[in-house]
Tab-separated table of C-alpha atoms in Angstrom:
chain	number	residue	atom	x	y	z
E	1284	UNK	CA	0.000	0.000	0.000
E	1285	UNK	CA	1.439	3.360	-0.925
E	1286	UNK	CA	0.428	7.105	0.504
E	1287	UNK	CA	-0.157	9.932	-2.112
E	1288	UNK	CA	1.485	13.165	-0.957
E	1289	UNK	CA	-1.907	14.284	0.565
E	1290	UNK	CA	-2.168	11.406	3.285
E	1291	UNK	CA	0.814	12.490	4.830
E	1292	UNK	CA	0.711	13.648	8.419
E	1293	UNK	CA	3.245	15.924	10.180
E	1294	UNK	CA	5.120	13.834	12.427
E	1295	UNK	CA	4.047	15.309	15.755
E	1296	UNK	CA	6.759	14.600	17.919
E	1297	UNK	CA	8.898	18.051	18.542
E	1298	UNK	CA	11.813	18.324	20.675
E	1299	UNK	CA	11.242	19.186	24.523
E	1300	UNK	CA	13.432	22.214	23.604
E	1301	UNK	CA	11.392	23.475	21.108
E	1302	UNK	CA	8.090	23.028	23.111
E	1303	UNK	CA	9.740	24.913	25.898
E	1304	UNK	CA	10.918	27.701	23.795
E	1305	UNK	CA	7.122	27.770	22.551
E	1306	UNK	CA	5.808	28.375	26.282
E	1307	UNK	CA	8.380	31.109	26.509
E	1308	UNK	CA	7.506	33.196	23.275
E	1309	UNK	CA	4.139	32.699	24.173
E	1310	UNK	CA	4.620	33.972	27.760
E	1311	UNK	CA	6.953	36.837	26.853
E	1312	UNK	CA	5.157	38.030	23.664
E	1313	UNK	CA	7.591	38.602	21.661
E	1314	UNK	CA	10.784	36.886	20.597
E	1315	UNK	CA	13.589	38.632	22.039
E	1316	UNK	CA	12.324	38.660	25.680
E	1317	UNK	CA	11.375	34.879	25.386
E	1318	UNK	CA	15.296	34.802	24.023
E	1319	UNK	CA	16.611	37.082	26.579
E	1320	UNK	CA	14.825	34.495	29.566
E	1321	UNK	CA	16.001	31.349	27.896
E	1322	UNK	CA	19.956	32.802	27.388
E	1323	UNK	CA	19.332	32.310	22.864
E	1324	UNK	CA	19.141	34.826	20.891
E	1325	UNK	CA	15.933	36.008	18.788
E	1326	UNK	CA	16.679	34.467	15.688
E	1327	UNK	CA	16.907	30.756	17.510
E	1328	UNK	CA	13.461	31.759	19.168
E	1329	UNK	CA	11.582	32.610	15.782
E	1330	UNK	CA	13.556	29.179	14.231
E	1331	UNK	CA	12.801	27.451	16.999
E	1332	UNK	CA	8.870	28.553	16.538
E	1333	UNK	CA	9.005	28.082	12.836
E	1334	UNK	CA	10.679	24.751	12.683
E	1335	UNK	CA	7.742	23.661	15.547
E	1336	UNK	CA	4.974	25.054	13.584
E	1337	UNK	CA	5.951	23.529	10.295
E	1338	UNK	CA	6.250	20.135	11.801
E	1339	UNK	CA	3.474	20.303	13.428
E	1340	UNK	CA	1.142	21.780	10.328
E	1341	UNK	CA	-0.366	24.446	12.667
E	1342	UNK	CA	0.461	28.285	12.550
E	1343	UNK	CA	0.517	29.162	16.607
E	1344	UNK	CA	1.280	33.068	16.777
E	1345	UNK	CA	0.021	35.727	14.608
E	1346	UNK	CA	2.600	38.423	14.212
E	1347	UNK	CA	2.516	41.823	13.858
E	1348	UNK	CA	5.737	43.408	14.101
E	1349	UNK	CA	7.621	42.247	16.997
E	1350	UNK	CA	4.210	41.596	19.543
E	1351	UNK	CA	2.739	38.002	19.329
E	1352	UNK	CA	-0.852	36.675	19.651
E	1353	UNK	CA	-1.677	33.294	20.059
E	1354	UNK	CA	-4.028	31.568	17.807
E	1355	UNK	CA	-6.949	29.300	19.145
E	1356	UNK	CA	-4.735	26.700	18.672
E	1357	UNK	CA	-1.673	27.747	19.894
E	1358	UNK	CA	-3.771	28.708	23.063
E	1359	UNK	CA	-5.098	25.408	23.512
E	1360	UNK	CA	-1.392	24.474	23.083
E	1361	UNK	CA	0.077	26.422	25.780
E	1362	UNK	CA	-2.531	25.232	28.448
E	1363	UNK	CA	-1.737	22.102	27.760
E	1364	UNK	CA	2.012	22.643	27.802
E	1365	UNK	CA	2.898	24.865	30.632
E	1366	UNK	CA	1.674	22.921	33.585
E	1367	UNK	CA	3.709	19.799	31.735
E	1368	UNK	CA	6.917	21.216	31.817
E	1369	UNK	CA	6.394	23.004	35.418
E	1370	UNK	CA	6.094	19.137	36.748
E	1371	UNK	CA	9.142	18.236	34.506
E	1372	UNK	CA	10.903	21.063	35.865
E	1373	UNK	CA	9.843	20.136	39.623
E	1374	UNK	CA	10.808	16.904	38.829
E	1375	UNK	CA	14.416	17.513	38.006
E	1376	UNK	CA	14.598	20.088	40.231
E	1377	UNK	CA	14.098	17.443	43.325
E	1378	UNK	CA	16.580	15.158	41.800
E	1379	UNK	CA	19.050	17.242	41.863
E	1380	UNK	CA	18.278	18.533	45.372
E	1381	UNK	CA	17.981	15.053	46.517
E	1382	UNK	CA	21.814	14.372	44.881
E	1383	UNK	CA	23.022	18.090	46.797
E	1384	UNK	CA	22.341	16.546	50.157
E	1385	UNK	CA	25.756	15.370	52.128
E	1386	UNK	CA	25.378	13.987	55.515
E	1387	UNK	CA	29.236	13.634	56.697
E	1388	UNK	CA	30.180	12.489	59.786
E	1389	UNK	CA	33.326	13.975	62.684
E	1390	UNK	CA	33.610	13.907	66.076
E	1391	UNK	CA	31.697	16.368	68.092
E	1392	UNK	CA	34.805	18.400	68.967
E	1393	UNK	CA	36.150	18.630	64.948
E	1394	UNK	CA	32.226	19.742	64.473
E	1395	UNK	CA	32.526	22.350	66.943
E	1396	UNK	CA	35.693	24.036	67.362
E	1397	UNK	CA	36.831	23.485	63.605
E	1398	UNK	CA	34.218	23.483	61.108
E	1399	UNK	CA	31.404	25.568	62.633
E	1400	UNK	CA	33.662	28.780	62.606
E	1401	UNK	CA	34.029	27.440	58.786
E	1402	UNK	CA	30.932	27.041	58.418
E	1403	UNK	CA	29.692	30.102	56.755
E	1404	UNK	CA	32.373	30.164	54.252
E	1405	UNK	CA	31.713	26.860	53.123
E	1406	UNK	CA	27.489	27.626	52.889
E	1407	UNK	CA	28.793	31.211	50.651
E	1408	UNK	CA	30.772	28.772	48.586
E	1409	UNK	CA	27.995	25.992	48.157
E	1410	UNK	CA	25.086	27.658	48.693
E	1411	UNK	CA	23.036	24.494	46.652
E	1412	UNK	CA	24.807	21.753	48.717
E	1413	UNK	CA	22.422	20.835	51.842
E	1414	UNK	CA	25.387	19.801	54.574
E	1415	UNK	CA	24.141	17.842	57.077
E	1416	UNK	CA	26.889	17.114	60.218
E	1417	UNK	CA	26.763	13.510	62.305
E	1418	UNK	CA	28.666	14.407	65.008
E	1419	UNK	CA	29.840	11.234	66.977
E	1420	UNK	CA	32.212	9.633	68.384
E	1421	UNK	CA	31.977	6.483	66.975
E	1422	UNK	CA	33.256	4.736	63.496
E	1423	UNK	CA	30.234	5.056	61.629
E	1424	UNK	CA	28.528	2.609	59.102
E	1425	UNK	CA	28.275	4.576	56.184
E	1426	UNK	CA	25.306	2.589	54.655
E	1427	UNK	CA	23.694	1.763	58.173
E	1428	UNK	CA	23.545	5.488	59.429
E	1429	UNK	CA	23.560	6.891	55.841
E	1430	UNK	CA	26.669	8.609	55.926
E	1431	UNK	CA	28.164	9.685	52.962
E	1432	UNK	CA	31.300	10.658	54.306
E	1433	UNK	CA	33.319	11.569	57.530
E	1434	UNK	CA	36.229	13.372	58.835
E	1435	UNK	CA	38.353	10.843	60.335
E	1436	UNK	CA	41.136	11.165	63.311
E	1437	UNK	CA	43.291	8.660	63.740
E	1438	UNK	CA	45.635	6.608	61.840
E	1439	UNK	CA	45.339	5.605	58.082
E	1440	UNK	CA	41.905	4.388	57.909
E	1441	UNK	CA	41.506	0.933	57.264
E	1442	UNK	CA	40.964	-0.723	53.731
E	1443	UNK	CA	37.351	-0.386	52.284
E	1444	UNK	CA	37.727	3.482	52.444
E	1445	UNK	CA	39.277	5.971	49.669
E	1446	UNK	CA	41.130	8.173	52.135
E	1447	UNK	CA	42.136	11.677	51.201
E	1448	UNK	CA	44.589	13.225	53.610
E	1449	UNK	CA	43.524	16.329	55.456
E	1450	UNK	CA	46.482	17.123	58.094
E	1451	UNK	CA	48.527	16.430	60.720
E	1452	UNK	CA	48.746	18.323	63.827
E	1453	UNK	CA	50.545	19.044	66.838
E	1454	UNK	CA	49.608	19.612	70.526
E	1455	UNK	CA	50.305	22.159	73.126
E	1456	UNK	CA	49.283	23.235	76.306
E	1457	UNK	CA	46.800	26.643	75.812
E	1458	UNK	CA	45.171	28.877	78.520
E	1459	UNK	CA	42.934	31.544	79.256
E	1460	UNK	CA	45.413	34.905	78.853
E	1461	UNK	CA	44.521	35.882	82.285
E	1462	UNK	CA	44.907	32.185	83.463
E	1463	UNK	CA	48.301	32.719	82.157
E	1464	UNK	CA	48.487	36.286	83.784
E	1465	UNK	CA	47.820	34.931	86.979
E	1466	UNK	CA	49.924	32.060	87.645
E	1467	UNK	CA	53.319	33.806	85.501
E	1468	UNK	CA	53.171	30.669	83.906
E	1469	UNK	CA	56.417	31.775	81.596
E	1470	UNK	CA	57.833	28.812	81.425
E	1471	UNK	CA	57.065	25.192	81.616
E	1472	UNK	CA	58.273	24.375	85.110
E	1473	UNK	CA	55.869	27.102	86.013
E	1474	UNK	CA	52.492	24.219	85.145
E	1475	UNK	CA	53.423	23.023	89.406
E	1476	UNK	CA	51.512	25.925	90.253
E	1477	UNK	CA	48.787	25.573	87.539
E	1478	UNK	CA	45.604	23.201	87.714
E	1479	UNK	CA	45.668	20.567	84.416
E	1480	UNK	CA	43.083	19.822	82.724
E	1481	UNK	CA	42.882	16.252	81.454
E	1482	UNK	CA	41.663	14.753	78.426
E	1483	UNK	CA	41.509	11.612	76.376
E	1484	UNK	CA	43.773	12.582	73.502
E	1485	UNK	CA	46.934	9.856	73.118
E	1486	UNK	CA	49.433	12.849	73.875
E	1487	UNK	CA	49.066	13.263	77.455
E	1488	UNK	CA	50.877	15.815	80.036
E	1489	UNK	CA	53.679	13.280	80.880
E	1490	UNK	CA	54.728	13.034	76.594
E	1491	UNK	CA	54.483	16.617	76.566
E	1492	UNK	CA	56.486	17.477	79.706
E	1493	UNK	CA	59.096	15.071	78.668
E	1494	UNK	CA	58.875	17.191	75.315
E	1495	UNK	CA	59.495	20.299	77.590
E	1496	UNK	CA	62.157	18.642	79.343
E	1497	UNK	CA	60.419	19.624	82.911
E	1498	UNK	CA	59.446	17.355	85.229
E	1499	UNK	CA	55.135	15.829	85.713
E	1500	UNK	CA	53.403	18.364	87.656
E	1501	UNK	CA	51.459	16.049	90.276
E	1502	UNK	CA	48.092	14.816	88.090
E	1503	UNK	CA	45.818	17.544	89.965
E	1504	UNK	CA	42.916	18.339	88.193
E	1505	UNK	CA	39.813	17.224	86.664
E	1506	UNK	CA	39.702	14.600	83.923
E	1507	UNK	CA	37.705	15.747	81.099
E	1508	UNK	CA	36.799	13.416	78.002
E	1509	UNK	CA	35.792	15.668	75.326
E	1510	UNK	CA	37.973	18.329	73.212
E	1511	UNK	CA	35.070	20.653	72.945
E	1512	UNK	CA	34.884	20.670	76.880
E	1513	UNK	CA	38.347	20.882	78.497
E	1514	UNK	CA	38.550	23.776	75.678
E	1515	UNK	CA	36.119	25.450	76.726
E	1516	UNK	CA	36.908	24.430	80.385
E	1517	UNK	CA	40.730	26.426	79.737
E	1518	UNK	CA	38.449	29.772	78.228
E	1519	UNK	CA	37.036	29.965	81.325
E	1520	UNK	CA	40.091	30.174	83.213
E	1521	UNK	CA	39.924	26.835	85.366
E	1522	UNK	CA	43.391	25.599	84.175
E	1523	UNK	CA	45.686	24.572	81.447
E	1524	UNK	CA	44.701	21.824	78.612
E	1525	UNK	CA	46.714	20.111	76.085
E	1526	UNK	CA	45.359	21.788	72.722
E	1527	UNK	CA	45.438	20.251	69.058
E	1528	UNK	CA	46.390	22.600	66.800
E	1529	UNK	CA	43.379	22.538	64.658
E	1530	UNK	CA	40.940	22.716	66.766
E	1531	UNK	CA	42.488	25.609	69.071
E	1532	UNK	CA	43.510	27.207	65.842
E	1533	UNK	CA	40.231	30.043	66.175
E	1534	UNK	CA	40.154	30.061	70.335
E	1535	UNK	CA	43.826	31.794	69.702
E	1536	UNK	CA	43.057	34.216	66.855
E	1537	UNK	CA	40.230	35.273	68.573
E	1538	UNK	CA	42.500	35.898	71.836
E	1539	UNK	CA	39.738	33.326	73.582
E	1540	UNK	CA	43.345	31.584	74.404
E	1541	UNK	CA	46.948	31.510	74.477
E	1542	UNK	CA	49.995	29.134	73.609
E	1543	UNK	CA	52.007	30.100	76.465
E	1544	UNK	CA	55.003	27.784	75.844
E	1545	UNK	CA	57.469	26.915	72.507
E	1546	UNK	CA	57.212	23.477	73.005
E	1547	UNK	CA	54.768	21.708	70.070
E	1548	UNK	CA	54.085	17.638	70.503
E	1549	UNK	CA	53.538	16.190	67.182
E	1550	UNK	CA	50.618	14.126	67.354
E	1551	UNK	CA	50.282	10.774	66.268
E	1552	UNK	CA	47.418	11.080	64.367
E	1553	UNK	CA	46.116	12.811	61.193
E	1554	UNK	CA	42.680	14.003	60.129
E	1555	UNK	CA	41.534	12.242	56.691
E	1556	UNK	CA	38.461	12.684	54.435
E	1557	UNK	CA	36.916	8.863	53.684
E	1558	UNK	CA	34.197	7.433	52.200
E	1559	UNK	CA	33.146	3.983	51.178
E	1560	UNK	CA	35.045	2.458	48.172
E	1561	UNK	CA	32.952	1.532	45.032
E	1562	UNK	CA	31.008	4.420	46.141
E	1563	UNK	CA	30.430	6.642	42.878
E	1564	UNK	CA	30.676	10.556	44.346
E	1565	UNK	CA	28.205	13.009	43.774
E	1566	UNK	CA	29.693	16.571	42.345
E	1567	UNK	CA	27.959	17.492	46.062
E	1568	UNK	CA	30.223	14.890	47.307
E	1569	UNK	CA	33.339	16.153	45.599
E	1570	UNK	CA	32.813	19.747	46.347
E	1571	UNK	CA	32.517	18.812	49.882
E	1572	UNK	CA	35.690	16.883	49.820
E	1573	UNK	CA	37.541	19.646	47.844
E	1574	UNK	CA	36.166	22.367	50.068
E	1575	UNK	CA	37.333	20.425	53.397
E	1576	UNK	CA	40.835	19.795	52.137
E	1577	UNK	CA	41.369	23.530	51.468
E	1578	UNK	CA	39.936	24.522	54.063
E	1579	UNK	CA	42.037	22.444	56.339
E	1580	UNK	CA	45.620	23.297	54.084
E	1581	UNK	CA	44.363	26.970	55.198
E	1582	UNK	CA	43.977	26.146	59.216
């Protein structure tokens, strides 16, 4: 069976792009603004428009200079097209929030004395990447807890992991200034007369003192398990903690605290950036990693 020219029909399957440069034209009224919205120029509008209505075999504007009308059909063809492409637009629009949300994991003192000062300059950088901080003390299970990624303390992580290094530190012992004002502490024999404040980092007061080459001030003084706490413990002015560099970095520009000695421990850890292997990263994911290991080179 054969067709004669006349039993032809247009082929009535346009491009998405030329449908949505349709809805703009027809929204706009007149070719340059609808260009002007969509970032084309007029030209690629009217094409766009002509190429749409000759393969459809409708005429759907009637022009008159540079203004636009709709015909009855090209009316009837925007109401049915603009709510379409608003849910096609809603729909992408979620997927692509859904793959800007990073839930990374740290310990509670990394969360609180180094990356919430950060925190604003990361949210100017990023401002489409939803960040969403586990703070714990535990090794998390990524796909358990949903983690997508943690800052890491400790030694190389184990395998399973792609582990970017972040930084090594060192450790010192940091006061209040007017802690430091009070008890002359000007050099490290003077600690016999301070109170220590004692936490659960591996580099303890003995390591460091041996450091210092000064003898262990007797082990007065409370024992406090947290960074975040004996920190804030020393602001206060109830003694003298062991500080990691990173984290005390912002309590010392601030003047909050003071490095009263020379004397820096190196500590035997490192902070790392990790995340499941055979885990494919999201460009949220690898601006978040990228960010983090600037941010720390800049601590």
């Amino acid at each position: 069976m054969s067709f004669s020219h006349h039993d032809r029909r247009p082929d009535p399957r346009p491009s998405l792009r030329s449908l949505e440069v349709f809805v703009a034209a027809a929204e706009h009224g007149n070719f340059t603004a609808a260009g002007r919205a969509l970032g084309i120029t007029q030209s690629a509008v009217s094409r766009q428009v002509a190429d749409l209505e000759s393969m459809i075999g409708v005429v759907l504007f009637l022009r008159r200079g540079a203004r636009l009308s709709l015909t009855p059909t090209g009316g009837r063809l925007v109401a049915g097209l603009s709510p379409a492409l608003a849910d096609a637009r809603r729909a992408v629009a979620e997927v692509a929030s859904a793959q800007a949300v990073v839930t990374l994991s740290m310990l509670p003192s990394v969360a609180a004395k180094w990356l919430a000062p950060r925190l604003g300059g990361f949210v100017s950088a990023h401002p489409y990447i939803d960040l969403r901080v586990s703070a714990s003390r535990h090794l998390v299970d990524f796909a358990a807890e949903g983690i997508d990624a943690a800052i890491r303390y400790g030694p190389k992580p184990a395998p399973g992991l792609v582990a970017h290094p972040l930084a090594e530190e060192t450790v010192t012992p940091v006061a209040a200034p007017g802690y430091v004002r009070d008890h002359a502490l000007h050099a490290p024999a003077d600690l016999a007369r301070a109170t220590l404040l004692h936490g659960d980092i591996p580099e303890d007061w003995p390591e460091w003192c041996a450091a210092a080459s000064v003898p262990m001030p007797p082990p007065e003084g409370p024992r406090l398990g947290d960074d975040t706490t004996i920190l804030q413990a020393a602001i206060e002015g109830n003694g003298v903690a062991l500080g990691r560099s990173h984290l005390i970095s912002e309590d010392i520009a601030a003047g909050r605290l003071v490095a009263p000695f020379p004397t820096h421990l190196k500590a035997r850890y490192a902070y790392w950036f990790v995340y499941p292997e055979g885990l494919e990263p999201t460009a949220a994911l690898i601006a978040v990693r990228d960010w983090t290991i600037a941010a720390f080179a800049a601590t």
